[in-house]
Amino acid sequence: MRLVVVGSQWGDEGKGKVTDFLGQKADVVVRSQGGNNAGHTIMIGNEKFALQTIPSGIFNPHIKNVLANGMVINPKEALKELNNLKARGIKDFQLYISNRAHVIMPYHILLDGGYESLKGDHKIGTTKKGIGPCYADKVNRIGIRIGDLIDKESFKEVLANTLPIKNMELKMLGLEPLDFDQIYNEYIAYGQELAPYVCDTSYLLNEEIANDANILFEGAQGSMLCLDHGSYPYVTSSSPTAASVPVNAGIAPKYIDHCVGICKAYTTRVGEGPFPTELKNDLGNLIREKGHEYGTVTHRPRRVGYLDLVVVNYAKRISGIDSLALMLFDVLTGIDELKICVGYKLGDKEINTIPATLREYAKCEPIYISLKPWHEDIADIREYNKLPQACKDYIETIEKYTGISVDIISVGPERTETIIRKDVFKK
Ligand code: GDP
Ligand code: IMO
Ligand code: MG
């Protein structure tokens, strides 16, 4: 079976936890887009891991972990992540890196910061990892790919073509140009270190499909951060939808069997941009503290708001979500004023979708329904029927307004703190 895990909101929904949990049945775990802007937290017992570039299947020696062609990879940071994992005893792993994935170079990081400062009040609030500038070079056909990085002659040629253009851009932004020899020598060394992992991952994945392997595609970011369908321009520079998986992994669309939407029981967002259900008050602060809502990558406080089902329905529409995993449900325990947004009011109209323009989206007011709170500790519950009635009402409201079944409920960060209603990842 081939299963896609997608974020159904603005990222940080708990994709890492679900990937690790479902991944126990996977033969292959694939990251197909984004880069180290992602921060996927996994708790195994008392041990906490925060993965950025490496797939969440890395802890299981039987799983083939793939960084596919649609990713942008910072070789220095990827190696650091691997070395940190090794230092923590994760030495026995399988890793495959696409020779077609793009390389995040030092000028991408400088340009990311440079463009953000230039935008002033209109900054996106990026992770400053060089993601946007790297994808821009890919589209502009001046990118450097992993296949080039591991080949000394190729790397020399592509860097010589690209660096003068990038140095002009740096100078335009008032930044210092970079030295060819210094970058070449540093990066060729990373290339040599990564070379044993590099291959044609599309070929590998198609062989795995032919062998009927269980493959899990671990989405990064969230649907509302999609370059095409998200709250543009406050988005990332790739598409974190199920539809993007085939092109970003080099497999045919017909091989995707099931899509699990990962959905926080409330909503969070990092960075700038519209957020209709945002709670800029004590309740928002309370949820932030209870849910430890601080960015994994940048440690920024996450913006917090009520669950927005217009967003989840939109994610369902663009990715074809078959099941929902409802995450951080325990955080809502004891929150007395519980609400869910089921539509927006735009002027005198009621709408059930996301407007394309920022101006219109900024004018949307949430239409809420109120729900009964619960006070019982639910962290130890493992069976749906044992949940308090108010919890079941919350879940059934989500099912009613989205038409998607909530098949997984997460009541704590640890692997085992999970209620399973349906086995969504069968062999
Ligand atoms: P991702 O980017 O989608 O993988 O999500 P992050 O790892 O960035 O953020 C999710 C955060 O919530 C992490 O700190 C997780 O450890 C934590 N988490 C995941 N599921 C639960 C849950 O059910 N309850 C609580 N309290 N924390 C959770
Ligand atoms: P995971 O996989 C939350 C946000 C940034 C910023 C915007 C653009 O952990 O869910 P970028 O650096 O990508 O150009 O930033 O996108 N962003 C994320 N927010 N979770 C993520 O990943 C994110 N990756 C990018 O905060 O608003
Ligand atoms: Mg995250």
Tab-separated table of C-alpha atoms and ligand atoms in Angstrom:
chain	number	residue	atom	x	y	z
A	1	MET	CA	0.000	0.000	0.000
A	2	ARG	CA	1.135	3.570	-0.702
A	3	LEU	CA	0.020	6.127	1.827
A	4	VAL	CA	0.519	9.895	1.852
A	5	VAL	CA	0.638	11.899	5.074
A	6	VAL	CA	-0.266	15.556	4.454
A	7	GLY	CA	-0.502	18.520	6.785
A	8	SER	CA	-4.060	19.852	6.562
A	9	GLN	CA	-3.393	23.271	8.106
A	10	TRP	CA	-0.317	25.565	8.257
A	11	GLY	CA	2.245	22.925	9.246
A	12	ASP	CA	3.352	21.496	12.602
A	13	GLU	CA	0.232	19.360	12.851
A	14	GLY	CA	2.126	16.317	14.128
A	15	LYS	CA	3.177	14.691	10.846
A	16	GLY	CA	6.388	13.413	12.429
A	17	LYS	CA	4.551	11.573	15.184
A	18	VAL	CA	2.070	9.974	12.760
A	19	THR	CA	4.818	9.028	10.293
A	20	ASP	CA	6.812	7.387	13.054
A	21	PHE	CA	3.723	5.615	14.374
A	22	LEU	CA	2.387	4.358	11.022
A	23	GLY	CA	5.952	3.895	9.818
A	24	GLN	CA	6.299	0.896	12.101
A	25	LYS	CA	4.490	-0.925	9.276
A	26	ALA	CA	6.391	0.741	6.429
A	27	ASP	CA	9.116	-0.704	4.251
A	28	VAL	CA	9.947	2.716	2.810
A	29	VAL	CA	9.467	6.274	4.139
A	30	VAL	CA	9.866	9.133	1.660
A	31	ARG	CA	10.257	12.894	2.011
A	32	SER	CA	9.379	14.355	-1.382
A	33	GLN	CA	9.324	18.145	-0.942
A	34	GLY	CA	10.613	20.965	1.224
A	35	GLY	CA	13.884	20.827	3.102
A	36	ASN	CA	15.137	21.766	6.520
A	37	ASN	CA	12.377	24.328	6.927
A	38	ALA	CA	10.449	21.314	8.272
A	39	GLY	CA	10.757	20.289	11.906
A	40	HIS	CA	9.217	16.928	12.691
A	41	THR	CA	9.200	15.910	16.342
A	42	ILE	CA	9.238	12.274	17.371
A	43	MET	CA	9.040	11.007	20.923
A	44	ILE	CA	10.211	7.479	21.551
A	45	GLY	CA	9.837	6.802	25.264
A	46	ASN	CA	11.441	9.803	26.945
A	47	GLU	CA	13.705	10.530	23.987
A	48	LYS	CA	12.778	13.463	21.793
A	49	PHE	CA	14.100	13.824	18.248
A	50	ALA	CA	13.531	16.795	15.926
A	51	LEU	CA	14.101	15.859	12.297
A	52	GLN	CA	14.397	18.454	9.554
A	53	THR	CA	15.744	16.825	6.398
A	54	ILE	CA	15.866	13.153	7.363
A	55	PRO	CA	12.627	11.101	7.061
A	56	SER	CA	10.910	9.967	10.257
A	57	GLY	CA	11.503	6.294	9.396
A	58	ILE	CA	15.205	6.621	10.251
A	59	PHE	CA	14.822	4.955	13.667
A	60	ASN	CA	13.852	1.609	12.167
A	61	PRO	CA	16.805	-0.213	10.535
A	62	HIS	CA	14.459	-2.143	8.226
A	63	ILE	CA	13.009	0.993	6.634
A	64	LYS	CA	14.475	2.483	3.475
A	65	ASN	CA	14.442	6.254	3.995
A	66	VAL	CA	14.301	8.287	0.804
A	67	LEU	CA	14.969	11.967	0.095
A	68	ALA	CA	13.298	12.272	-3.286
A	69	ASN	CA	13.903	14.568	-6.257
A	70	GLY	CA	11.410	17.255	-5.171
A	71	MET	CA	13.400	18.110	-2.054
A	72	VAL	CA	15.888	20.903	-1.500
A	73	ILE	CA	18.790	19.638	0.592
A	74	ASN	CA	21.320	21.567	2.613
A	75	PRO	CA	24.212	19.073	2.582
A	76	LYS	CA	25.986	20.617	5.548
A	77	GLU	CA	22.841	20.527	7.694
A	78	ALA	CA	21.804	17.063	6.483
A	79	LEU	CA	25.211	15.687	7.481
A	80	LYS	CA	24.989	17.442	10.842
A	81	GLU	CA	21.570	15.865	11.404
A	82	LEU	CA	22.910	12.413	10.508
A	83	ASN	CA	25.914	12.844	12.800
A	84	ASN	CA	23.662	13.957	15.661
A	85	LEU	CA	21.519	10.879	15.154
A	86	LYS	CA	24.610	8.663	15.115
A	87	ALA	CA	25.833	10.305	18.329
A	88	ARG	CA	22.486	9.385	19.910
A	89	GLY	CA	22.891	5.744	18.942
A	90	ILE	CA	20.928	5.719	15.638
A	91	LYS	CA	23.700	4.110	13.607
A	92	ASP	CA	21.912	1.341	11.803
A	93	PHE	CA	19.796	3.022	9.126
A	94	GLN	CA	19.116	2.986	5.400
A	95	LEU	CA	19.201	6.288	3.522
A	96	TYR	CA	18.803	7.046	-0.185
A	97	ILE	CA	19.184	10.554	-1.624
A	98	SER	CA	17.970	11.511	-5.078
A	99	ASN	CA	20.613	12.618	-7.548
A	100	ARG	CA	17.971	15.044	-8.876
A	101	ALA	CA	17.204	16.821	-5.581
A	102	HIS	CA	18.430	20.412	-5.453
A	103	VAL	CA	21.225	21.650	-3.218
A	104	ILE	CA	20.711	24.560	-0.837
A	105	MET	CA	23.855	26.645	-1.219
A	106	PRO	CA	25.183	29.320	1.176
A	107	TYR	CA	24.039	32.120	-1.161
A	108	HIS	CA	20.449	30.828	-0.939
A	109	ILE	CA	20.489	31.350	2.810
A	110	LEU	CA	21.974	34.846	2.484
A	111	LEU	CA	19.431	35.764	-0.202
A	112	ASP	CA	16.527	34.412	1.895
A	113	GLY	CA	17.531	36.780	4.717
A	114	GLY	CA	18.289	39.622	2.277
A	115	TYR	CA	14.905	39.497	0.543
A	116	GLU	CA	13.084	39.258	3.862
A	117	SER	CA	14.807	42.434	5.161
A	118	LEU	CA	14.024	44.227	1.915
A	119	LYS	CA	10.316	43.402	2.272
A	120	GLY	CA	10.121	45.156	5.658
A	121	ASP	CA	6.523	45.010	6.907
A	122	HIS	CA	5.605	42.630	4.090
A	123	LYS	CA	8.109	39.965	5.048
A	124	ILE	CA	6.890	36.376	4.863
A	125	GLY	CA	8.546	35.256	8.070
A	126	THR	CA	10.449	32.434	6.388
A	127	THR	CA	12.620	29.980	8.286
A	128	LYS	CA	15.650	31.645	6.571
A	129	LYS	CA	16.944	28.258	5.474
A	130	GLY	CA	17.268	29.319	1.829
A	131	ILE	CA	14.242	27.304	0.692
A	132	GLY	CA	12.616	29.951	-1.555
A	133	PRO	CA	15.826	31.061	-3.317
A	134	CYS	CA	16.819	27.412	-3.914
A	135	TYR	CA	13.468	26.513	-5.502
A	136	ALA	CA	13.638	29.784	-7.489
A	137	ASP	CA	16.969	28.686	-8.994
A	138	LYS	CA	15.476	25.278	-9.813
A	139	VAL	CA	12.666	26.963	-11.763
A	140	ASN	CA	15.120	29.436	-13.285
A	141	ARG	CA	17.281	26.464	-14.385
A	142	ILE	CA	20.386	27.638	-12.593
A	143	GLY	CA	20.128	25.220	-9.671
A	144	ILE	CA	22.747	22.745	-8.522
A	145	ARG	CA	21.591	19.175	-8.030
A	146	ILE	CA	22.900	16.447	-5.745
A	147	GLY	CA	24.142	14.564	-8.823
A	148	ASP	CA	26.350	17.563	-9.648
A	149	LEU	CA	27.549	17.959	-6.071
A	150	ILE	CA	29.004	14.459	-5.943
A	151	ASP	CA	30.803	14.812	-9.281
A	152	LYS	CA	33.872	17.079	-9.002
A	153	GLU	CA	33.870	18.140	-12.673
A	154	SER	CA	30.113	18.707	-12.889
A	155	PHE	CA	30.116	20.700	-9.690
A	156	LYS	CA	32.930	22.914	-10.950
A	157	GLU	CA	31.015	23.602	-14.154
A	158	VAL	CA	27.590	24.334	-12.657
A	159	LEU	CA	28.998	26.426	-9.816
A	160	ALA	CA	31.030	28.465	-12.321
A	161	ASN	CA	27.825	29.118	-14.301
A	162	THR	CA	25.704	29.997	-11.297
A	163	LEU	CA	27.916	31.836	-8.833
A	164	PRO	CA	28.448	35.017	-10.919
A	165	ILE	CA	24.656	35.442	-11.205
A	166	LYS	CA	24.162	34.823	-7.497
A	167	ASN	CA	26.996	37.189	-6.579
A	168	MET	CA	25.324	39.919	-8.624
A	169	GLU	CA	22.113	39.327	-6.679
A	170	LEU	CA	24.000	39.433	-3.365
A	171	LYS	CA	25.646	42.710	-4.339
A	172	MET	CA	22.263	44.143	-5.348
A	173	LEU	CA	21.051	43.444	-1.818
A	174	GLY	CA	24.157	45.055	-0.345
A	175	LEU	CA	25.657	41.697	0.664
A	176	GLU	CA	29.231	40.486	0.179
A	177	PRO	CA	29.841	38.230	-2.866
A	178	LEU	CA	31.074	34.694	-2.179
A	179	ASP	CA	34.403	33.162	-3.154
A	180	PHE	CA	34.314	30.327	-5.716
A	181	ASP	CA	37.250	28.307	-4.320
A	182	GLN	CA	36.018	28.477	-0.781
A	183	ILE	CA	32.523	27.224	-1.664
A	184	TYR	CA	33.857	24.660	-4.110
A	185	ASN	CA	36.251	23.095	-1.609
A	186	GLU	CA	33.779	23.082	1.253
A	187	TYR	CA	30.855	21.704	-0.735
A	188	ILE	CA	32.756	19.103	-2.728
A	189	ALA	CA	33.743	17.598	0.636
A	190	TYR	CA	30.051	17.389	1.672
A	191	GLY	CA	29.302	15.820	-1.696
A	192	GLN	CA	31.894	13.117	-1.157
A	193	GLU	CA	30.443	12.366	2.284
A	194	LEU	CA	26.902	12.098	0.912
A	195	ALA	CA	27.890	10.174	-2.243
A	196	PRO	CA	27.359	6.656	-0.779
A	197	TYR	CA	23.670	7.474	-0.222
A	198	VAL	CA	22.994	9.010	-3.644
A	199	CYS	CA	21.015	7.175	-6.325
A	200	ASP	CA	18.079	7.443	-8.719
A	201	THR	CA	15.311	7.302	-6.105
A	202	SER	CA	12.524	7.221	-8.703
A	203	TYR	CA	13.980	3.956	-9.991
A	204	LEU	CA	14.236	2.621	-6.442
A	205	LEU	CA	10.641	3.595	-5.558
A	206	ASN	CA	9.243	2.021	-8.703
A	207	GLU	CA	11.084	-1.194	-7.904
A	208	GLU	CA	9.627	-1.098	-4.392
A	209	ILE	CA	6.150	-0.578	-5.864
A	210	ALA	CA	6.690	-3.573	-8.157
A	211	ASN	CA	7.590	-5.610	-5.049
A	212	ASP	CA	4.383	-4.435	-3.345
A	213	ALA	CA	6.238	-2.636	-0.561
A	214	ASN	CA	4.435	-0.529	2.020
A	215	ILE	CA	5.476	3.032	1.211
A	216	LEU	CA	4.719	6.071	3.348
A	217	PHE	CA	5.189	9.555	1.896
A	218	GLU	CA	5.864	11.975	4.740
A	219	GLY	CA	4.596	15.395	3.761
A	220	ALA	CA	6.317	18.478	5.087
A	221	GLN	CA	4.650	21.855	5.767
A	222	GLY	CA	0.856	22.046	5.372
A	223	SER	CA	-1.790	22.559	2.685
A	224	MET	CA	-2.231	26.267	3.499
A	225	LEU	CA	1.509	26.748	2.902
A	226	CYS	CA	1.195	25.291	-0.616
A	227	LEU	CA	2.794	27.497	-3.248
A	228	ASP	CA	-0.230	27.087	-5.532
A	229	HIS	CA	-3.185	26.680	-3.200
A	230	GLY	CA	-2.067	28.217	0.100
A	231	SER	CA	-2.412	31.721	1.522
A	232	TYR	CA	-0.088	33.178	-1.145
A	233	PRO	CA	2.366	34.900	-0.815
A	234	TYR	CA	2.566	33.757	2.835
A	235	VAL	CA	3.441	30.227	1.800
A	236	THR	CA	6.483	28.047	1.275
A	237	SER	CA	8.013	27.451	-2.146
A	238	SER	CA	6.837	23.887	-2.779
A	239	SER	CA	3.512	22.070	-2.856
A	240	PRO	CA	2.856	19.972	0.247
A	241	THR	CA	-0.213	18.294	-1.274
A	242	ALA	CA	-0.830	14.640	-2.115
A	243	ALA	CA	-0.989	15.684	-5.769
A	244	SER	CA	2.625	16.835	-5.650
A	245	VAL	CA	3.938	13.468	-4.457
A	246	PRO	CA	4.062	11.711	-7.853
A	247	VAL	CA	6.087	14.440	-9.574
A	248	ASN	CA	8.287	15.014	-6.534
A	249	ALA	CA	9.058	11.331	-6.151
A	250	GLY	CA	9.024	10.113	-9.758
A	251	ILE	CA	6.119	7.700	-9.453
A	252	ALA	CA	2.800	7.537	-11.301
A	253	PRO	CA	-0.263	9.166	-9.657
A	254	LYS	CA	-2.162	5.872	-9.866
A	255	TYR	CA	0.098	4.392	-7.196
A	256	ILE	CA	-1.229	6.611	-4.384
A	257	ASP	CA	-3.777	4.545	-2.443
A	258	HIS	CA	-4.698	6.578	0.609
A	259	CYS	CA	-4.200	10.060	2.014
A	260	VAL	CA	-4.158	10.805	5.736
A	261	GLY	CA	-4.661	14.457	6.645
A	262	ILE	CA	-2.895	15.439	9.825
A	263	CYS	CA	-4.989	17.926	11.740
A	264	LYS	CA	-4.282	19.637	15.018
A	265	ALA	CA	-7.351	19.814	17.292
A	266	TYR	CA	-6.921	23.606	17.050
A	267	THR	CA	-4.894	25.694	14.554
A	268	THR	CA	-1.382	27.124	14.637
A	269	ARG	CA	0.686	29.087	12.205
A	270	VAL	CA	4.299	30.330	12.248
A	271	GLY	CA	5.298	33.401	10.255
A	272	GLU	CA	3.118	36.111	8.797
A	273	GLY	CA	-0.146	35.987	6.842
A	274	PRO	CA	-3.906	35.749	7.355
A	275	PHE	CA	-5.316	33.528	10.112
A	276	PRO	CA	-9.081	34.082	10.630
A	277	THR	CA	-9.479	32.026	13.826
A	278	GLU	CA	-6.378	33.417	15.551
A	279	LEU	CA	-6.751	34.006	19.301
A	280	LYS	CA	-4.673	37.026	20.237
A	281	ASN	CA	-5.759	36.829	23.868
A	282	ASP	CA	-5.273	34.919	27.131
A	283	LEU	CA	-6.952	31.826	25.716
A	284	GLY	CA	-4.497	31.788	22.807
A	285	ASN	CA	-1.626	32.148	25.283
A	286	LEU	CA	-3.018	29.337	27.426
A	287	ILE	CA	-3.253	26.940	24.460
A	288	ARG	CA	0.264	27.960	23.346
A	289	GLU	CA	1.678	27.076	26.763
A	290	LYS	CA	-0.332	23.847	27.131
A	291	GLY	CA	0.641	22.684	23.641
A	292	HIS	CA	4.264	23.931	23.886
A	293	GLU	CA	3.591	25.801	20.667
A	294	TYR	CA	7.063	27.089	19.861
A	295	GLY	CA	8.688	26.366	16.480
A	296	THR	CA	10.889	23.288	16.211
A	297	VAL	CA	13.180	24.998	13.677
A	298	THR	CA	13.195	28.677	14.609
A	299	HIS	CA	11.791	28.473	18.193
A	300	ARG	CA	9.378	31.281	17.340
A	301	PRO	CA	6.125	31.296	19.375
A	302	ARG	CA	3.438	29.827	17.101
A	303	ARG	CA	0.286	31.833	16.513
A	304	VAL	CA	-2.680	29.915	17.964
A	305	GLY	CA	-6.383	29.811	17.103
A	306	TYR	CA	-9.535	27.721	17.062
A	307	LEU	CA	-9.904	24.749	14.732
A	308	ASP	CA	-10.854	26.028	11.279
A	309	LEU	CA	-12.790	23.492	9.229
A	310	VAL	CA	-12.889	25.743	6.165
A	311	VAL	CA	-9.125	25.177	6.046
A	312	VAL	CA	-9.447	21.417	6.616
A	313	ASN	CA	-12.145	21.118	3.946
A	314	TYR	CA	-9.943	23.050	1.542
A	315	ALA	CA	-7.067	20.653	2.276
A	316	LYS	CA	-9.434	17.754	1.670
A	317	ARG	CA	-10.381	19.196	-1.690
A	318	ILE	CA	-6.845	19.729	-2.969
A	319	SER	CA	-5.365	16.485	-1.642
A	320	GLY	CA	-8.281	14.056	-1.512
A	321	ILE	CA	-7.934	13.333	2.194
A	322	ASP	CA	-9.423	9.927	3.068
A	323	SER	CA	-8.768	9.859	6.831
A	324	LEU	CA	-7.948	12.406	9.468
A	325	ALA	CA	-5.469	12.043	12.300
A	326	LEU	CA	-6.606	14.427	15.030
A	327	MET	CA	-3.552	15.579	16.951
A	328	LEU	CA	-2.798	17.277	20.278
A	329	PHE	CA	-6.343	16.519	21.403
A	330	ASP	CA	-5.178	16.369	25.040
A	331	VAL	CA	-4.232	20.071	24.842
A	332	LEU	CA	-7.937	21.011	24.684
A	333	THR	CA	-8.688	19.293	28.012
A	334	GLY	CA	-9.864	21.948	30.462
A	335	ILE	CA	-10.351	24.656	27.807
A	336	ASP	CA	-13.755	25.995	28.785
A	337	GLU	CA	-14.568	28.141	25.780
A	338	LEU	CA	-14.378	25.579	22.970
A	339	LYS	CA	-15.329	26.593	19.435
A	340	ILE	CA	-14.927	25.261	15.907
A	341	CYS	CA	-15.087	27.432	12.793
A	342	VAL	CA	-17.432	25.935	10.181
A	343	GLY	CA	-17.605	28.764	7.617
A	344	TYR	CA	-16.582	32.352	6.951
A	345	LYS	CA	-18.610	35.501	6.661
A	346	LEU	CA	-17.311	37.735	3.864
A	347	GLY	CA	-19.344	40.940	3.744
A	348	ASP	CA	-22.941	39.792	3.682
A	349	LYS	CA	-22.108	36.401	2.163
A	350	GLU	CA	-21.326	33.103	3.855
A	351	ILE	CA	-18.499	31.187	2.186
A	352	ASN	CA	-16.979	27.770	2.658
A	353	THR	CA	-13.688	28.134	0.834
A	354	ILE	CA	-10.483	30.177	0.942
A	355	PRO	CA	-10.527	33.429	-1.070
A	356	ALA	CA	-7.588	33.825	-3.461
A	357	THR	CA	-6.582	37.342	-2.505
A	358	LEU	CA	-5.081	38.465	0.764
A	359	ARG	CA	-7.406	41.456	0.864
A	360	GLU	CA	-10.482	39.225	0.774
A	361	TYR	CA	-9.040	36.608	3.087
A	362	ALA	CA	-8.180	39.289	5.639
A	363	LYS	CA	-11.853	40.346	5.647
A	364	CYS	CA	-13.198	36.835	6.410
A	365	GLU	CA	-14.808	36.444	9.791
A	366	PRO	CA	-15.165	32.961	11.244
A	367	ILE	CA	-18.594	31.470	11.837
A	368	TYR	CA	-18.320	29.416	15.001
A	369	ILE	CA	-20.221	26.690	16.695
A	370	SER	CA	-19.642	26.200	20.427
A	371	LEU	CA	-18.824	22.859	21.970
A	372	LYS	CA	-18.974	21.469	25.473
A	373	PRO	CA	-15.643	21.324	27.303
A	374	TRP	CA	-14.256	18.307	29.138
A	375	HIS	CA	-12.008	18.193	32.169
A	376	GLU	CA	-11.041	14.528	32.421
A	377	ASP	CA	-7.410	13.633	31.666
A	378	ILE	CA	-7.517	11.751	28.351
A	379	ALA	CA	-3.779	11.068	27.909
A	380	ASP	CA	-4.059	7.451	29.093
A	381	ILE	CA	-7.099	6.547	26.999
A	382	ARG	CA	-6.444	4.116	24.131
A	383	GLU	CA	-10.022	3.238	23.103
A	384	TYR	CA	-12.441	5.615	21.438
A	385	ASN	CA	-15.386	4.434	23.526
A	386	LYS	CA	-13.620	5.380	26.742
A	387	LEU	CA	-13.345	9.059	25.753
A	388	PRO	CA	-15.680	11.487	27.575
A	389	GLN	CA	-18.867	12.263	25.609
A	390	ALA	CA	-17.747	15.890	25.044
A	391	CYS	CA	-14.602	14.586	23.280
A	392	LYS	CA	-16.670	12.323	21.062
A	393	ASP	CA	-18.947	15.263	20.245
A	394	TYR	CA	-15.912	17.335	19.204
A	395	ILE	CA	-14.672	14.528	16.941
A	396	GLU	CA	-18.096	13.820	15.480
A	397	THR	CA	-18.561	17.532	14.723
A	398	ILE	CA	-15.351	17.414	12.685
A	399	GLU	CA	-16.590	14.331	10.855
A	400	LYS	CA	-19.975	15.927	10.192
A	401	TYR	CA	-18.585	19.145	8.716
A	402	THR	CA	-15.761	17.554	6.707
A	403	GLY	CA	-17.216	14.209	5.700
A	404	ILE	CA	-13.864	12.627	6.616
A	405	SER	CA	-13.568	9.937	9.275
A	406	VAL	CA	-11.231	10.654	12.156
A	407	ASP	CA	-9.352	7.357	12.152
A	408	ILE	CA	-6.467	8.312	14.455
A	409	ILE	CA	-6.628	10.412	17.630
A	410	SER	CA	-3.447	11.529	19.329
A	411	VAL	CA	-3.632	12.241	23.055
A	412	GLY	CA	0.055	12.874	23.777
A	413	PRO	CA	3.375	13.329	21.983
A	414	GLU	CA	4.668	9.809	22.631
A	415	ARG	CA	4.280	7.051	20.037
A	416	THR	CA	1.945	4.981	22.206
A	417	GLU	CA	-0.312	7.891	23.205
A	418	THR	CA	-2.599	7.184	20.286
A	419	ILE	CA	-6.161	5.941	19.765
A	420	ILE	CA	-6.648	3.952	16.580
A	421	ARG	CA	-10.158	3.609	15.178
A	422	LYS	CA	-9.159	2.148	11.835
A	423	ASP	CA	-6.032	0.517	10.463
A	424	VAL	CA	-5.261	2.879	7.566
A	425	PHE	CA	-1.916	1.379	6.521
A	426	LYS	CA	-2.472	-2.257	5.662
A	427	LYS	CA	0.065	-4.483	3.990
B	1	GDP	P1	5.141	18.303	12.325
B	1	GDP	O1	5.998	19.369	11.766
B	1	GDP	O2	3.819	18.204	11.637
B	1	GDP	O3	5.833	16.975	12.404
B	1	GDP	O4	4.815	18.750	13.830
B	1	GDP	P2	5.875	19.323	14.905
B	1	GDP	O5	6.722	18.207	15.377
B	1	GDP	O6	6.551	20.526	14.354
B	1	GDP	O7	4.898	19.859	16.021
B	1	GDP	C1	4.011	19.025	16.700
B	1	GDP	C2	4.328	19.106	18.200
B	1	GDP	O8	3.282	18.495	18.923
B	1	GDP	C3	5.576	18.343	18.597
B	1	GDP	O9	6.191	19.007	19.669
B	1	GDP	C4	5.039	16.980	19.032
B	1	GDP	O10	5.890	16.310	19.962
B	1	GDP	C5	3.760	17.396	19.684
B	1	GDP	N1	2.673	16.409	19.639
B	1	GDP	C6	2.314	15.573	18.617
B	1	GDP	N2	1.171	14.923	18.916
B	1	GDP	C7	0.816	15.352	20.155
B	1	GDP	C8	-0.297	15.079	21.003
B	1	GDP	O11	-1.204	14.331	20.678
B	1	GDP	N3	-0.348	15.736	22.197
B	1	GDP	C9	0.621	16.622	22.600
B	1	GDP	N4	0.482	17.197	23.778
B	1	GDP	N5	1.679	16.899	21.826
B	1	GDP	C10	1.750	16.288	20.611
B	2	IMO	P1	6.642	21.312	9.104
B	2	IMO	O1	7.005	20.253	8.110
B	2	IMO	C1	5.265	25.360	9.917
B	2	IMO	C2	6.436	28.483	7.071
B	2	IMO	C3	7.399	29.525	7.601
B	2	IMO	C4	6.946	30.731	6.795
B	2	IMO	C5	6.607	30.113	5.445
B	2	IMO	C6	7.723	30.222	4.412
B	2	IMO	O2	7.407	21.268	10.362
B	2	IMO	O3	5.158	21.372	9.309
B	2	IMO	P2	10.056	28.963	4.143
B	2	IMO	O4	11.256	28.920	5.032
B	2	IMO	O5	9.498	27.622	3.821
B	2	IMO	O6	10.281	29.780	2.902
B	2	IMO	O7	8.945	29.780	4.990
B	2	IMO	O8	6.324	28.748	5.692
B	2	IMO	N1	6.899	27.077	7.222
B	2	IMO	C7	6.422	26.240	8.147
B	2	IMO	N2	5.542	26.442	9.152
B	2	IMO	N3	5.782	24.143	9.704
B	2	IMO	C8	6.642	23.911	8.692
B	2	IMO	O9	7.092	22.676	8.391
B	2	IMO	C9	7.034	24.991	7.881
B	2	IMO	N4	7.872	25.128	6.830
B	2	IMO	C10	7.763	26.403	6.432
B	2	IMO	O10	7.231	29.725	8.987
B	2	IMO	O11	5.756	31.255	7.334
B	3	MG	MG	7.045	21.044	12.366
